[in-house]
């Protein structure tokens, strides 16, 4: 059976999720695609750390070990921050390797360049997991723009913020305590500053903006507010008035055709489509010229939803045989 050789860059919550899913679903994927997916190498920061056993897989803290090993068909990237992720993915593309990333911080800034580079080299870029976790919003918007025109995209794009707001309301727990829960559950980043300050939702919104409108608004002109200033008393007072806080990221074309965007908490009533979206769930509402309004809802963070989005990107790549590089 033909083999797809894969490397995973980063083996934390997301990287481990990819590995587990590919292991658990190995036979089904073989049956479905006719390929065996073989993880040959994993890149980490600290190779001496104790972690899940991955028999037969090279574990290294040096990317050169991966590039100098057997030829890699696809790289899954789940490390943190702009660099060295952007450099590694650029190198992968240059080698003719498909890339699949969950790294929104890197992709919001460098995504358009990576996509261009990949087109030039004839390889694919999967970035479903960068935005709204397991919700297939990237594939949906990619399909929509083929025959329609997006006017507005808005939604809850940070699972940690929504989890915090939900638990504060339901369990009457203070902000810090619920944030710790979100960290323990693998929803929040190791440094949760971007989650709670709105930076994470902002970057996901910029990724959606590039996709839906082929451009991003000037980052300096987008007001970004997080949930970090919201106290238990605010949430309770809202609840008493039948309102809920939602952290909403919003990008739209104004009447002059100028791209506008905002990110921040809003109070919504029971008739609002985001009112019922609780816990780690994300929801994205897309308004288009012909379709009207479409809402997608699902888990916005965590090991399996995110890993699943990345495996789904791989299956999508495998569904386009002319583009696939396979080691027979
Ligand atoms: P994590 O648990 O902190 O894991 C990060 C992994 O990257 C670790 O294995 C770490 O190595 C490795 N790493 C960090 N810097 C590195 C470097 N310079 N070189 C090589 N390896 C490096 O993070 P995560 O939650 O899995 O998130 C991974 C990426 O996916 C992030 O960009 C995050 O924003 C994004 N994301 C996360 C979620 C989620 O639900 N967690 C969802 C969607 C997207 P060590 O193990 O040796 O420390
Ligand atoms: N920390 C992110 C969140 C992970 O809570 O939404 C998913 O991108």
Short mmCIF file of C-alpha atoms and ligand atoms in Angstrom, two decimals:
data_model
loop_
_atom_site.label_atom_id
_atom_site.label_comp_id
_atom_site.label_asym_id
_atom_site.label_seq_id
_atom_site.Cartn_x
_atom_site.Cartn_y
_atom_site.Cartn_z
CA UNK A 1 0.00 0.00 0.00
CA UNK A 2 1.36 3.47 -0.82
CA UNK A 3 2.62 5.34 2.22
CA UNK A 4 2.21 9.01 3.11
CA UNK A 5 5.16 9.99 5.28
CA UNK A 6 4.23 12.65 7.82
CA UNK A 7 6.05 14.70 10.45
CA UNK A 8 4.42 16.44 13.40
CA UNK A 9 6.04 19.69 14.54
CA UNK A 10 5.00 20.22 18.18
CA UNK A 11 3.70 17.44 20.38
CA UNK A 12 1.56 19.18 22.99
CA UNK A 13 -2.23 19.10 23.16
CA UNK A 14 -2.74 19.40 19.39
CA UNK A 15 0.24 17.40 18.13
CA UNK A 16 -0.70 14.52 20.38
CA UNK A 17 -4.30 14.75 19.16
CA UNK A 18 -3.16 14.32 15.55
CA UNK A 19 -1.01 11.34 16.48
CA UNK A 20 -3.79 9.66 18.46
CA UNK A 21 -6.42 10.12 15.74
CA UNK A 22 -4.11 8.86 12.98
CA UNK A 23 -3.30 5.82 15.14
CA UNK A 24 -6.89 5.12 16.20
CA UNK A 25 -8.28 5.58 12.66
CA UNK A 26 -5.37 4.01 10.78
CA UNK A 27 -7.38 1.16 9.21
CA UNK A 28 -10.37 3.33 8.30
CA UNK A 29 -8.12 5.91 6.65
CA UNK A 30 -6.35 3.15 4.69
CA UNK A 31 -9.68 1.77 3.50
CA UNK A 32 -11.04 5.20 2.65
CA UNK A 33 -8.00 6.63 0.87
CA UNK A 34 -5.86 3.67 -0.14
CA UNK A 35 -2.89 5.22 1.69
CA UNK A 36 -1.18 4.30 4.93
CA UNK A 37 -0.33 7.42 6.90
CA UNK A 38 3.00 6.94 8.62
CA UNK A 39 4.24 9.42 11.22
CA UNK A 40 8.00 9.17 10.87
CA UNK A 41 9.23 12.10 12.97
CA UNK A 42 8.10 14.49 15.70
CA UNK A 43 9.73 17.82 16.52
CA UNK A 44 9.59 19.15 20.09
CA UNK A 45 11.34 21.86 22.06
CA UNK A 46 12.61 19.61 24.82
CA UNK A 47 13.38 16.09 23.59
CA UNK A 48 14.08 14.86 27.13
CA UNK A 49 10.50 15.54 28.33
CA UNK A 50 8.44 12.46 29.28
CA UNK A 51 5.53 12.12 26.85
CA UNK A 52 3.18 9.65 25.12
CA UNK A 53 5.08 6.65 23.74
CA UNK A 54 5.39 6.79 19.93
CA UNK A 55 7.17 3.57 18.91
CA UNK A 56 9.23 3.78 15.73
CA UNK A 57 8.97 7.57 15.50
CA UNK A 58 12.06 9.81 15.61
CA UNK A 59 11.63 12.41 18.37
CA UNK A 60 13.97 15.35 17.95
CA UNK A 61 14.48 18.96 18.96
CA UNK A 62 16.41 19.70 15.76
CA UNK A 63 14.47 20.31 12.53
CA UNK A 64 17.55 19.28 10.52
CA UNK A 65 17.01 15.69 11.69
CA UNK A 66 13.61 15.79 9.98
CA UNK A 67 14.74 17.40 6.75
CA UNK A 68 17.68 15.01 6.46
CA UNK A 69 15.59 11.88 7.10
CA UNK A 70 13.23 10.06 4.74
CA UNK A 71 11.34 12.37 2.36
CA UNK A 72 8.25 13.83 4.09
CA UNK A 73 4.98 14.21 2.13
CA UNK A 74 3.10 16.26 4.70
CA UNK A 75 4.01 18.31 7.76
CA UNK A 76 1.51 18.90 10.57
CA UNK A 77 2.54 22.03 12.47
CA UNK A 78 1.32 22.54 16.03
CA UNK A 79 4.00 24.58 17.73
CA UNK A 80 3.51 27.95 19.31
CA UNK A 81 4.13 31.44 17.92
CA UNK A 82 5.29 32.97 14.64
CA UNK A 83 8.82 31.64 14.69
CA UNK A 84 10.34 29.18 14.09
CA UNK A 85 7.01 27.88 12.72
CA UNK A 86 6.94 30.17 9.67
CA UNK A 87 10.53 29.31 8.75
CA UNK A 88 9.93 25.57 9.12
CA UNK A 89 6.78 25.67 7.00
CA UNK A 90 8.48 27.76 4.33
CA UNK A 91 11.27 25.18 4.23
CA UNK A 92 8.73 22.37 3.98
CA UNK A 93 6.99 24.04 1.02
CA UNK A 94 10.32 24.62 -0.67
CA UNK A 95 10.93 20.86 -0.39
CA UNK A 96 7.59 20.12 -2.09
CA UNK A 97 5.85 19.09 1.14
CA UNK A 98 2.18 19.76 1.91
CA UNK A 99 1.65 21.71 5.13
CA UNK A 100 -1.19 21.59 7.65
CA UNK A 101 -1.14 24.05 10.54
CA UNK A 102 -3.08 24.90 13.70
CA UNK A 103 -0.89 27.89 14.48
CA UNK A 104 -3.15 30.93 14.09
CA UNK A 105 -0.66 33.39 15.56
CA UNK A 106 1.76 32.55 12.75
CA UNK A 107 -0.90 32.08 10.06
CA UNK A 108 -2.78 35.38 10.62
CA UNK A 109 0.44 37.19 9.66
CA UNK A 110 2.16 34.80 7.28
CA UNK A 111 -0.75 32.77 5.89
CA UNK A 112 -1.14 34.75 2.64
CA UNK A 113 2.60 34.40 1.90
CA UNK A 114 2.57 30.67 2.70
CA UNK A 115 -0.44 30.10 0.45
CA UNK A 116 1.25 31.96 -2.43
CA UNK A 117 4.49 30.07 -1.91
CA UNK A 118 2.61 26.75 -1.81
CA UNK A 119 0.74 27.57 -5.04
CA UNK A 120 4.06 28.31 -6.70
CA UNK A 121 5.48 24.97 -5.52
CA UNK A 122 2.30 23.00 -6.32
CA UNK A 123 1.60 21.87 -2.76
CA UNK A 124 -1.42 22.30 -0.50
CA UNK A 125 -1.91 24.33 2.70
CA UNK A 126 -4.42 23.09 5.31
CA UNK A 127 -5.35 25.63 7.97
CA UNK A 128 -8.81 24.54 9.14
CA UNK A 129 -7.55 24.12 12.71
CA UNK A 130 -6.30 27.70 12.95
CA UNK A 131 -9.84 29.06 13.25
CA UNK A 132 -12.75 27.89 15.42
CA UNK A 133 -11.12 24.56 16.34
CA UNK A 134 -13.20 21.67 15.04
CA UNK A 135 -15.77 23.86 13.25
CA UNK A 136 -15.23 23.47 9.46
CA UNK A 137 -15.46 27.19 8.77
CA UNK A 138 -12.41 27.42 6.48
CA UNK A 139 -13.71 24.74 4.12
CA UNK A 140 -17.20 26.28 4.24
CA UNK A 141 -16.07 29.81 3.38
CA UNK A 142 -13.66 28.45 0.73
CA UNK A 143 -16.63 26.78 -0.95
CA UNK A 144 -18.95 29.77 -0.55
CA UNK A 145 -16.63 32.27 -2.22
CA UNK A 146 -16.53 30.20 -5.41
CA UNK A 147 -20.01 31.38 -6.38
CA UNK A 148 -21.08 33.95 -3.82
CA UNK A 149 -19.83 37.12 -2.13
CA UNK A 150 -19.30 37.28 1.63
CA UNK A 151 -20.53 40.49 3.23
CA UNK A 152 -19.88 39.77 6.91
CA UNK A 153 -18.35 37.14 9.20
CA UNK A 154 -18.96 37.31 12.92
CA UNK A 155 -18.81 34.90 15.77
CA UNK A 156 -17.35 33.46 18.92
CA UNK A 157 -13.81 32.47 17.93
CA UNK A 158 -12.12 31.80 21.27
CA UNK A 159 -13.20 28.69 23.16
CA UNK A 160 -11.44 29.70 26.37
CA UNK A 161 -13.30 33.03 26.59
CA UNK A 162 -16.65 31.40 25.96
CA UNK A 163 -15.90 28.66 28.48
CA UNK A 164 -14.98 31.28 31.09
CA UNK A 165 -18.11 33.38 30.49
CA UNK A 166 -20.31 30.26 30.60
CA UNK A 167 -18.83 28.85 33.81
CA UNK A 168 -18.92 32.24 35.54
CA UNK A 169 -22.64 32.41 34.74
CA UNK A 170 -23.59 28.77 35.39
CA UNK A 171 -21.35 27.88 38.34
CA UNK A 172 -20.83 31.38 39.81
CA UNK A 173 -17.06 30.86 39.79
CA UNK A 174 -14.58 33.76 39.61
CA UNK A 175 -12.63 34.47 36.41
CA UNK A 176 -9.22 33.14 37.56
CA UNK A 177 -10.62 29.83 38.80
CA UNK A 178 -12.43 29.13 35.50
CA UNK A 179 -9.36 30.15 33.49
CA UNK A 180 -7.39 27.50 35.39
CA UNK A 181 -10.03 24.94 34.42
CA UNK A 182 -9.73 25.97 30.75
CA UNK A 183 -5.96 25.53 30.97
CA UNK A 184 -6.29 22.09 32.58
CA UNK A 185 -8.70 21.04 29.82
CA UNK A 186 -6.19 22.06 27.10
CA UNK A 187 -8.43 24.86 25.77
CA UNK A 188 -6.29 27.83 26.81
CA UNK A 189 -2.80 28.44 25.45
CA UNK A 190 0.15 27.74 27.78
CA UNK A 191 0.32 31.54 28.07
CA UNK A 192 -3.39 32.45 28.09
CA UNK A 193 -2.85 36.21 27.62
CA UNK A 194 -4.02 36.15 23.98
CA UNK A 195 -7.09 34.07 24.89
CA UNK A 196 -8.41 36.47 27.50
CA UNK A 197 -7.22 39.76 25.95
CA UNK A 198 -8.96 39.17 22.60
CA UNK A 199 -5.70 38.74 20.62
CA UNK A 200 -6.45 35.13 19.73
CA UNK A 201 -9.96 35.89 18.42
CA UNK A 202 -8.53 38.88 16.53
CA UNK A 203 -5.98 36.70 14.71
CA UNK A 204 -8.62 34.11 13.79
CA UNK A 205 -10.78 36.94 12.47
CA UNK A 206 -7.88 38.14 10.31
CA UNK A 207 -7.48 34.62 8.88
CA UNK A 208 -11.19 34.59 8.02
CA UNK A 209 -10.89 38.07 6.55
CA UNK A 210 -8.06 37.00 4.22
CA UNK A 211 -10.13 34.06 3.09
CA UNK A 212 -13.53 35.75 2.75
CA UNK A 213 -12.42 39.17 1.46
CA UNK A 214 -8.92 38.42 0.15
CA UNK A 215 -7.54 41.10 2.46
CA UNK A 216 -7.33 42.15 6.08
CA UNK A 217 -8.26 45.47 7.67
CA UNK A 218 -5.41 47.57 9.01
CA UNK A 219 -4.59 45.77 12.28
CA UNK A 220 -3.99 49.07 14.09
CA UNK A 221 -7.53 50.23 13.32
CA UNK A 222 -9.32 47.22 14.79
CA UNK A 223 -10.51 47.75 18.37
CA UNK A 224 -9.70 44.60 20.36
CA UNK A 225 -11.07 44.01 23.86
CA UNK A 226 -10.90 40.77 25.85
CA UNK A 227 -12.95 39.16 28.59
CA UNK A 228 -10.26 39.78 31.22
CA UNK A 229 -11.99 42.80 32.74
CA UNK A 230 -15.36 41.03 33.19
CA UNK A 231 -16.15 40.22 36.81
CA UNK A 232 -18.55 37.74 38.34
CA UNK A 233 -20.86 40.57 39.41
CA UNK A 234 -21.11 41.81 35.78
CA UNK A 235 -22.07 38.33 34.54
CA UNK A 236 -24.64 37.91 37.30
CA UNK A 237 -26.17 41.32 36.69
CA UNK A 238 -26.48 40.53 32.97
CA UNK A 239 -28.07 37.18 33.78
CA UNK A 240 -30.62 38.89 36.04
CA UNK A 241 -31.61 40.98 33.01
CA UNK A 242 -31.86 37.91 30.72
CA UNK A 243 -28.67 38.92 28.93
CA UNK A 244 -25.44 37.00 28.34
CA UNK A 245 -21.91 38.16 27.64
CA UNK A 246 -20.47 36.82 24.42
CA UNK A 247 -17.00 37.56 23.08
CA UNK A 248 -17.65 38.44 19.45
CA UNK A 249 -15.24 38.98 16.57
CA UNK A 250 -16.81 40.72 13.60
CA UNK A 251 -15.56 41.72 10.14
CA UNK A 252 -17.76 43.26 7.47
CA UNK A 253 -17.79 45.37 4.34
CA UNK A 254 -19.38 48.75 5.06
CA UNK A 255 -21.62 50.60 2.60
CA UNK A 256 -18.53 52.18 0.98
CA UNK A 257 -16.93 48.76 0.51
CA UNK A 258 -14.37 49.41 3.27
CA UNK A 259 -13.48 46.49 5.53
CA UNK A 260 -14.36 47.12 9.18
CA UNK A 261 -13.70 44.89 12.17
CA UNK A 262 -14.18 44.79 15.93
CA UNK A 263 -13.39 42.25 18.64
CA UNK A 264 -14.86 42.39 22.12
CA UNK A 265 -17.53 41.35 24.59
CA UNK A 266 -21.16 42.16 23.80
CA UNK A 267 -24.36 41.59 25.75
CA UNK A 268 -26.88 39.53 23.81
CA UNK A 269 -30.53 38.79 24.46
CA UNK A 270 -32.38 35.48 24.06
CA UNK A 271 -33.28 36.24 20.43
CA UNK A 272 -29.60 36.57 19.38
CA UNK A 273 -28.08 33.58 17.51
CA UNK A 274 -25.05 33.56 19.86
CA UNK A 275 -27.13 33.56 23.06
CA UNK A 276 -27.29 29.75 23.36
CA UNK A 277 -23.64 29.03 22.44
CA UNK A 278 -22.13 27.80 25.70
CA UNK A 279 -18.92 26.25 27.01
CA UNK A 280 -15.94 25.72 24.72
CA UNK A 281 -18.16 25.95 21.65
CA UNK A 282 -17.48 28.47 18.91
CA UNK A 283 -20.08 29.76 16.46
CA UNK A 284 -19.48 31.54 13.18
CA UNK A 285 -22.19 33.44 11.32
CA UNK A 286 -21.51 34.14 7.65
CA UNK A 287 -23.63 36.57 5.63
CA UNK A 288 -23.40 36.41 1.86
CA UNK A 289 -25.03 38.08 -1.10
CA UNK A 290 -26.94 34.99 -2.33
CA UNK A 291 -27.03 32.44 0.47
CA UNK A 292 -28.11 34.89 3.15
CA UNK A 293 -27.07 33.79 6.62
CA UNK A 294 -25.34 30.58 7.66
CA UNK A 295 -24.29 29.64 11.21
CA UNK A 296 -21.80 26.91 12.12
CA UNK A 297 -21.41 25.76 15.73
CA UNK A 298 -19.01 23.31 17.37
CA UNK A 299 -16.11 22.77 19.77
CA UNK A 300 -13.60 25.60 19.36
CA UNK A 301 -10.60 24.08 21.15
CA UNK A 302 -9.14 20.90 22.63
CA UNK A 303 -7.05 17.92 21.60
CA UNK A 304 -9.54 15.93 19.55
CA UNK A 305 -11.57 18.69 17.83
CA UNK A 306 -8.36 20.40 16.70
CA UNK A 307 -6.58 17.17 15.76
CA UNK A 308 -9.67 16.11 13.85
CA UNK A 309 -9.67 19.35 11.81
CA UNK A 310 -6.04 18.69 10.85
CA UNK A 311 -6.64 15.08 9.89
CA UNK A 312 -9.61 16.28 7.86
CA UNK A 313 -7.25 18.68 6.03
CA UNK A 314 -5.03 15.70 5.20
CA UNK A 315 -7.97 13.71 3.85
CA UNK A 316 -8.94 16.71 1.75
CA UNK A 317 -5.42 16.84 0.31
CA UNK A 318 -5.54 13.10 -0.40
CA UNK A 319 -8.80 13.64 -2.28
CA UNK A 320 -6.86 15.65 -4.85
CA UNK A 321 -4.60 12.95 -6.29
CA UNK A 322 -2.84 15.18 -8.82
CA UNK A 323 -1.35 17.23 -6.01
CA UNK A 324 -0.31 14.38 -3.73
CA UNK A 325 3.30 13.33 -3.39
CA UNK A 326 3.50 9.72 -2.36
CA UNK A 327 6.45 7.53 -1.44
CA UNK A 328 5.59 4.19 -2.99
P1 LIG B 1 1.20 23.11 23.62
O1 LIG B 1 0.40 22.08 24.32
O2 LIG B 1 1.84 24.19 24.40
O3 LIG B 1 2.31 22.33 22.76
C1 LIG B 1 3.24 23.01 22.00
C2 LIG B 1 4.24 22.02 21.43
O4 LIG B 1 5.14 22.73 20.59
C3 LIG B 1 5.08 21.32 22.50
O5 LIG B 1 5.24 19.97 22.16
C4 LIG B 1 6.42 22.06 22.44
O6 LIG B 1 7.52 21.22 22.75
C5 LIG B 1 6.47 22.41 20.97
N1 LIG B 1 7.28 23.61 20.70
C6 LIG B 1 7.13 24.84 21.20
N2 LIG B 1 8.06 25.67 20.69
C7 LIG B 1 8.83 24.91 19.87
C8 LIG B 1 9.96 25.16 19.07
N3 LIG B 1 10.53 26.37 19.01
N4 LIG B 1 10.49 24.14 18.33
C9 LIG B 1 9.93 22.91 18.39
N5 LIG B 1 8.85 22.61 19.13
C10 LIG B 1 8.32 23.59 19.86
O7 LIG B 1 0.33 23.85 22.52
P2 LIG B 1 -1.00 23.30 21.83
O8 LIG B 1 -2.18 23.64 22.66
O9 LIG B 1 -0.79 21.92 21.37
O10 LIG B 1 -1.08 24.29 20.56
C11 LIG B 1 -0.21 24.11 19.46
C12 LIG B 1 -0.56 25.14 18.38
O11 LIG B 1 -1.92 24.94 17.97
C13 LIG B 1 -0.50 26.58 18.89
O12 LIG B 1 -0.07 27.41 17.84
C14 LIG B 1 -1.94 26.88 19.28
O13 LIG B 1 -2.23 28.24 19.22
C15 LIG B 1 -2.70 26.11 18.23
N6 LIG B 1 -4.06 25.64 18.59
C16 LIG B 1 -4.30 25.08 19.80
C17 LIG B 1 -5.57 24.59 20.07
C18 LIG B 1 -5.90 23.94 21.39
O14 LIG B 1 -7.08 23.64 21.61
N7 LIG B 1 -4.95 23.70 22.27
C19 LIG B 1 -6.57 24.67 19.11
C20 LIG B 1 -6.28 25.24 17.85
C21 LIG B 1 -5.00 25.71 17.61
P3 LIG B 1 7.71 20.58 24.24
O15 LIG B 1 6.64 19.53 24.34
O16 LIG B 1 9.07 20.01 24.23
O17 LIG B 1 7.52 21.72 25.19
N1 LIG B 2 -6.83 28.75 22.98
C1 LIG B 2 -7.67 28.64 21.84
C2 LIG B 2 -9.11 28.85 22.24
C3 LIG B 2 -7.50 27.29 21.20
O1 LIG B 2 -9.41 28.78 23.44
O2 LIG B 2 -9.97 29.09 21.38
C4 LIG B 2 -8.21 27.14 19.89
O3 LIG B 2 -7.64 27.96 18.90
#
